[in-house]
Structures are given as structure tokens and as C-alpha cells.
Amino acid sequence: MGDLKTGLFIGGSLQLVVLGVGTFGGASRIDATSGAVLATAFSVATGMKSELAISAIAVPVAALLVYTDVLGRFSTTYFAHRIDAAVEKFDYKGIERNYLLGAIPWGLSRALPVFLALWLGGDAVKAFSDWLANNAQWIADGLILAGKMLPGVGFAILLRYLPVKKNLHYLGLGFAITAMLKVVFDYISTLAAASGAVKQIATALGGAKFEGLPMIGIAIIGFALATINYKNATNKQVVTVAAEQSESGEIDDDEL
């Protein structure tokens, strides 16, 4: 629409909102992309301030599209089962056809709400979001429950393909470290709430919040354990190769 500055500001602001939201498996999160598209369109077309467009349009739309994302994921499972049946029959055309058809509900879960929002306007989007929260709470609760179940399914699928039995000790160690550090953070939160000074100092220094172990910290611990395991395996291979060379009949220096 010609206003690159507004698009970058709104898109960057929404990206900061979802930057720390880590999803796993089939988990759904707010659709910041669609929210940024709508907020930018309304801001440029109507002259609305970027900050107002973010709070009044982008955030409600992004949160509302979580429900359509869950519906889109459920719809694609139908075509996934048809692909499984086609694989058993070696029906390659059926595999390709159902694979392409599965993209239709996935695309409509984004395209249809965005089209309706652009057609009806920002007031209609906010009114529908409020109606869903007040008058049709059972629908929202059902979709929220389904969305909360998807991460567990994703974790189960992921663990099925990982060598969990072989590296069960690392899995247990990860859960233990996370639980212990959560206890530490809980104690720090209690002290901060009692005194008030610790939390204020941490917030003033860098906006830190004593609420739990961040995902980056867990990733660093996992990376360190993976590096240690890789180096140990590499050292074993070097020792094995050296032993095989000495047993092959070659004359070593100390034998001369």
C-alpha cells in the first residue's frame, strides 16, 4: 500500500510480542502475521495511528485466529488419513492429490478471516471477538482445550521418533534440572514479593522476571549436554582407530 514505515513498525511490534512464545509439536499460538496484515491495512487506509491499530485490530485478530488455526489443523487430519490409505495401496496420484487438498482448509483458516475482517471492518472483528468470549464461551473453551491437547500429542510424536530409550538418562536429567531450577525461581519470587526490592532491581536492570526458567536457558543446557556427548563419542572413535592401526602388524617407534 506504499507505506513501508507503518508496515515495518506494526510487523516488528507484533514480532516482539510473539518472540518469546515457543510452541512445540502441534501447538497453536497467536497469528501475528495475519494480525500485522490487517492492522497495517486499516492503519494506512483510514489514517489510524500505528499504536492504536496494534491494540485495537492486530492483537484481537491475532488472538482470534488461534481458533481458526485449531480448526484448520483438525481439518487437515482428514486428508492425512487419506494419504495413509493411499500409501498402503501405492496410489501415488492419490497421495499427491490429498496432499494438495490438505492445503485448502489450512489456507482458508487464514484467508477467510482476513477477507471478512477487511470486508466488514475493525469494529466487526472486535464485536465478534467479544461475542465469542461472552455469549459463546463453550465454543471458545472447546477450542482452547483442543489447542492445549495438541502440544502433548506433538511431544508424544516427537518422542516416538527420538532414541528415548537409548538416552533416557538425559531425558530424566532434563526434567530434574527443570524441576529444581523452577523451585529456585519460586523461592526467588517469594523473596521478591516479600521485600519488593529484588524484583524492582531486576526490572530496572533488564526487565527480568523471576517466573521460571526461560526456554533459552533450557536450550543452552541441552546444547551443552549434546556437545559433551558428541565429544565423548568422537574421542572413542579416535582411540579405536589408533588401537586398530597398532594391531595391524606395523612397526611402532618403541619396537625399533
Short mmCIF file of C-alpha atoms in Angstrom, two decimals:
data_model
loop_
_atom_site.label_atom_id
_atom_site.label_comp_id
_atom_site.label_asym_id
_atom_site.label_seq_id
_atom_site.Cartn_x
_atom_site.Cartn_y
_atom_site.Cartn_z
CA MET A 1 0.00 0.00 0.00
CA GLY A 2 3.04 2.22 -0.27
CA ASP A 3 3.64 2.92 3.44
CA LEU A 4 6.69 0.81 4.24
CA LYS A 5 7.37 2.56 7.55
CA THR A 6 3.97 1.71 9.02
CA GLY A 7 4.21 -1.90 7.89
CA LEU A 8 7.65 -2.33 9.43
CA PHE A 9 6.57 -0.72 12.70
CA ILE A 10 3.43 -2.81 13.13
CA GLY A 11 5.08 -6.04 11.98
CA GLY A 12 8.10 -5.51 14.22
CA SER A 13 5.93 -4.66 17.22
CA LEU A 14 3.86 -7.84 16.84
CA GLN A 15 7.00 -9.89 16.30
CA LEU A 16 8.28 -8.66 19.66
CA VAL A 17 5.01 -9.82 21.23
CA VAL A 18 5.37 -13.42 19.98
CA LEU A 19 9.18 -13.57 20.02
CA GLY A 20 9.32 -15.37 23.35
CA VAL A 21 6.38 -17.70 22.63
CA GLY A 22 7.83 -21.12 21.92
CA THR A 23 5.46 -23.74 20.50
CA PHE A 24 6.06 -27.48 20.28
CA GLY A 25 4.51 -30.24 18.25
CA GLY A 26 1.08 -29.18 17.03
CA ALA A 27 0.69 -26.27 19.42
CA SER A 28 -1.14 -23.16 18.23
CA ARG A 29 -0.19 -19.58 19.00
CA ILE A 30 -1.48 -16.16 18.07
CA ASP A 31 -1.23 -15.46 14.36
CA ALA A 32 0.92 -12.34 14.40
CA THR A 33 1.31 -12.37 10.61
CA SER A 34 -2.41 -12.03 9.85
CA GLY A 35 -2.80 -9.50 12.65
CA ALA A 36 0.01 -7.39 11.21
CA VAL A 37 -1.52 -7.55 7.71
CA LEU A 38 -4.91 -6.33 8.91
CA ALA A 39 -3.51 -3.69 11.25
CA THR A 40 -1.29 -2.28 8.51
CA ALA A 41 -4.15 -2.23 6.00
CA PHE A 42 -6.53 -0.39 8.35
CA SER A 43 -3.82 1.97 9.56
CA VAL A 44 -2.78 3.02 6.06
CA ALA A 45 -6.30 3.12 4.59
CA THR A 46 -8.01 5.02 7.41
CA GLY A 47 -5.10 7.05 8.75
CA MET A 48 -5.27 5.30 12.12
CA LYS A 49 -2.25 5.60 14.38
CA SER A 50 0.00 2.56 14.34
CA GLU A 51 -0.19 2.09 18.11
CA LEU A 52 -3.99 2.18 18.02
CA ALA A 53 -4.10 -0.25 15.09
CA ILE A 54 -1.93 -2.71 17.03
CA SER A 55 -4.05 -2.63 20.19
CA ALA A 56 -7.49 -2.38 18.56
CA ILE A 57 -7.08 -4.60 15.49
CA ALA A 58 -3.87 -6.60 15.36
CA VAL A 59 -3.95 -8.17 18.82
CA PRO A 60 -7.69 -9.16 18.78
CA VAL A 61 -7.38 -10.61 15.26
CA ALA A 62 -4.18 -12.48 16.09
CA ALA A 63 -5.79 -13.97 19.21
CA LEU A 64 -9.00 -14.83 17.36
CA LEU A 65 -7.15 -16.70 14.61
CA VAL A 66 -5.89 -19.20 17.19
CA TYR A 67 -9.36 -20.80 16.98
CA THR A 68 -9.32 -20.98 13.19
CA ASP A 69 -5.80 -22.40 13.35
CA VAL A 70 -7.05 -25.27 15.53
CA LEU A 71 -9.94 -25.90 13.12
CA GLY A 72 -7.53 -25.87 10.19
CA ARG A 73 -5.28 -28.42 11.87
CA PHE A 74 -8.22 -30.71 12.62
CA SER A 75 -9.42 -30.46 9.01
CA THR A 76 -6.06 -31.43 7.55
CA THR A 77 -6.01 -34.67 9.56
CA TYR A 78 -8.81 -36.00 7.31
CA PHE A 79 -6.56 -35.71 4.27
CA ALA A 80 -3.62 -37.11 6.24
CA HIS A 81 -5.59 -40.31 6.87
CA ARG A 82 -6.49 -40.50 3.19
CA ILE A 83 -2.78 -40.19 2.36
CA ASP A 84 -2.03 -43.09 4.72
CA ALA A 85 -4.62 -45.22 2.93
CA ALA A 86 -3.17 -44.24 -0.45
CA VAL A 87 0.33 -45.18 0.71
CA GLU A 88 -0.82 -48.69 1.57
CA LYS A 89 -2.28 -49.04 -1.94
CA PHE A 90 0.78 -47.47 -3.64
CA ASP A 91 -1.58 -44.87 -5.10
CA TYR A 92 0.91 -42.09 -5.87
CA LYS A 93 -1.65 -39.88 -7.59
CA GLY A 94 -3.93 -40.18 -4.57
CA ILE A 95 -1.05 -39.20 -2.29
CA GLU A 96 -0.32 -36.11 -4.35
CA ARG A 97 -3.99 -35.18 -4.70
CA ASN A 98 -4.79 -35.41 -0.98
CA TYR A 99 -1.56 -33.63 -0.10
CA LEU A 100 -2.61 -30.66 -2.22
CA LEU A 101 -6.21 -30.78 -0.99
CA GLY A 102 -4.97 -30.66 2.61
CA ALA A 103 -3.57 -27.20 1.98
CA ILE A 104 -7.05 -25.83 1.20
CA PRO A 105 -8.50 -25.82 4.76
CA TRP A 106 -5.12 -24.72 6.09
CA GLY A 107 -5.11 -21.71 3.75
CA LEU A 108 -8.79 -20.92 4.35
CA SER A 109 -8.17 -20.80 8.10
CA ARG A 110 -6.14 -17.64 7.42
CA ALA A 111 -7.54 -16.28 4.17
CA LEU A 112 -11.23 -16.37 5.09
CA PRO A 113 -10.96 -14.49 8.43
CA VAL A 114 -8.63 -11.90 6.90
CA PHE A 115 -11.02 -11.36 3.97
CA LEU A 116 -14.03 -10.99 6.29
CA ALA A 117 -12.13 -8.62 8.55
CA LEU A 118 -11.12 -6.41 5.63
CA TRP A 119 -14.64 -6.50 4.24
CA LEU A 120 -16.55 -5.84 7.48
CA GLY A 121 -14.05 -3.58 9.24
CA GLY A 122 -12.26 -3.45 12.58
CA ASP A 123 -15.41 -2.82 14.66
CA ALA A 124 -16.96 -6.06 13.42
CA VAL A 125 -13.82 -8.01 14.30
CA LYS A 126 -13.78 -6.66 17.85
CA ALA A 127 -17.55 -7.22 18.24
CA PHE A 128 -17.27 -10.85 17.11
CA SER A 129 -14.34 -11.45 19.45
CA ASP A 130 -16.31 -10.01 22.38
CA TRP A 131 -19.40 -12.04 21.44
CA LEU A 132 -17.38 -15.24 21.31
CA ALA A 133 -15.93 -14.52 24.75
CA ASN A 134 -19.26 -13.56 26.36
CA ASN A 135 -22.11 -15.42 24.63
CA ALA A 136 -20.42 -18.50 23.14
CA GLN A 137 -17.86 -19.28 25.78
CA TRP A 138 -18.39 -23.03 25.36
CA ILE A 139 -17.09 -22.82 21.78
CA ALA A 140 -14.04 -20.87 22.89
CA ASP A 141 -13.43 -23.27 25.78
CA GLY A 142 -13.64 -26.28 23.47
CA LEU A 143 -11.18 -24.80 21.01
CA ILE A 144 -8.86 -23.76 23.83
CA LEU A 145 -8.98 -27.29 25.27
CA ALA A 146 -8.21 -28.77 21.87
CA GLY A 147 -5.33 -26.37 21.46
CA LYS A 148 -3.91 -27.35 24.84
CA MET A 149 -4.07 -31.05 23.92
CA LEU A 150 -2.11 -30.58 20.69
CA PRO A 151 1.26 -29.87 22.37
CA GLY A 152 1.00 -33.16 24.27
CA VAL A 153 0.30 -35.01 21.04
CA GLY A 154 3.22 -33.25 19.39
CA PHE A 155 5.55 -34.21 22.22
CA ALA A 156 4.39 -37.83 22.03
CA ILE A 157 5.03 -37.98 18.29
CA LEU A 158 8.43 -36.35 18.73
CA LEU A 159 9.48 -38.75 21.49
CA ARG A 160 8.36 -41.71 19.37
CA TYR A 161 10.96 -40.93 16.70
CA LEU A 162 13.75 -39.91 19.08
CA PRO A 163 16.09 -42.51 20.67
CA VAL A 164 14.50 -42.01 24.08
CA LYS A 165 15.33 -45.47 25.46
CA LYS A 166 18.97 -45.07 24.50
CA ASN A 167 19.22 -41.60 26.04
CA LEU A 168 16.72 -41.99 28.85
CA HIS A 169 19.23 -40.67 31.39
CA TYR A 170 19.45 -37.34 29.54
CA LEU A 171 15.66 -37.10 29.42
CA GLY A 172 15.40 -37.70 33.16
CA LEU A 173 18.22 -35.25 33.84
CA GLY A 174 16.44 -32.57 31.83
CA PHE A 175 13.22 -32.97 33.78
CA ALA A 176 15.13 -32.98 37.08
CA ILE A 177 17.11 -29.83 36.24
CA THR A 178 13.96 -28.03 35.11
CA ALA A 179 12.09 -29.01 38.28
CA MET A 180 14.95 -27.98 40.59
CA LEU A 181 15.50 -24.65 38.87
CA LYS A 182 11.76 -23.97 38.98
CA VAL A 183 11.90 -24.44 42.76
CA VAL A 184 14.80 -22.00 42.91
CA PHE A 185 12.86 -19.44 40.88
CA ASP A 186 9.82 -19.94 43.12
CA TYR A 187 11.93 -19.15 46.19
CA ILE A 188 13.34 -16.06 44.47
CA SER A 189 9.81 -14.96 43.56
CA THR A 190 8.71 -15.39 47.17
CA LEU A 191 11.62 -13.30 48.42
CA ALA A 192 10.99 -10.68 45.75
CA ALA A 193 7.31 -10.46 46.67
CA ALA A 194 8.17 -10.19 50.37
CA SER A 195 10.78 -7.48 50.02
CA GLY A 196 9.80 -5.88 46.74
CA ALA A 197 13.35 -4.69 46.22
CA VAL A 198 14.75 -7.68 44.30
CA LYS A 199 12.07 -7.60 41.66
CA GLN A 200 12.33 -3.83 41.23
CA ILE A 201 16.12 -4.03 40.83
CA ALA A 202 15.87 -6.86 38.29
CA THR A 203 13.21 -5.00 36.32
CA ALA A 204 15.25 -1.81 36.33
CA LEU A 205 18.38 -3.61 35.12
CA GLY A 206 16.91 -5.51 32.23
CA GLY A 207 13.24 -6.28 32.69
CA ALA A 208 13.98 -9.69 34.22
CA LYS A 209 11.09 -11.54 35.80
CA PHE A 210 11.53 -14.31 38.33
CA GLU A 211 8.77 -16.50 36.98
CA GLY A 212 10.58 -19.61 35.77
CA LEU A 213 13.46 -20.98 33.78
CA PRO A 214 13.48 -19.35 30.33
CA MET A 215 13.42 -21.52 27.22
CA ILE A 216 16.84 -20.19 26.19
CA GLY A 217 18.35 -21.46 29.45
CA ILE A 218 16.95 -24.96 28.88
CA ALA A 219 18.24 -24.89 25.29
CA ILE A 220 21.75 -23.93 26.48
CA ILE A 221 21.80 -26.80 28.97
CA GLY A 222 20.65 -29.23 26.27
CA PHE A 223 23.25 -27.92 23.83
CA ALA A 224 26.00 -28.36 26.44
CA LEU A 225 24.96 -31.97 27.11
CA ALA A 226 24.79 -32.70 23.38
CA THR A 227 28.28 -31.25 22.89
CA ILE A 228 29.70 -33.36 25.73
CA ASN A 229 28.09 -36.49 24.28
CA TYR A 230 29.43 -35.72 20.79
CA LYS A 231 32.98 -35.12 22.03
CA ASN A 232 32.96 -38.33 24.06
CA ALA A 233 31.82 -40.32 21.03
CA THR A 234 34.49 -38.67 18.86
CA ASN A 235 37.25 -39.47 21.37
CA LYS A 236 36.16 -43.12 21.45
CA GLN A 237 36.42 -43.36 17.67
CA VAL A 238 39.93 -41.86 17.70
CA VAL A 239 41.13 -44.32 20.35
CA THR A 240 39.60 -47.26 18.46
CA VAL A 241 41.27 -46.28 15.18
CA ALA A 242 44.66 -45.90 16.89
CA ALA A 243 44.35 -49.32 18.51
CA GLU A 244 43.44 -50.98 15.20
CA GLN A 245 46.46 -49.44 13.47
CA SER A 246 48.87 -50.69 16.16
CA GLU A 247 47.47 -54.22 15.89
CA SER A 248 47.73 -54.37 12.10
CA GLY A 249 51.38 -55.51 12.13
CA GLU A 250 53.03 -52.14 11.62
CA ILE A 251 56.28 -51.43 13.48
CA ASP A 252 55.98 -48.74 16.12
CA ASP A 253 58.82 -46.50 17.19
CA ASP A 254 59.30 -48.21 20.55
CA GLU A 255 59.76 -51.60 18.79
CA LEU A 256 62.81 -50.45 16.78
#
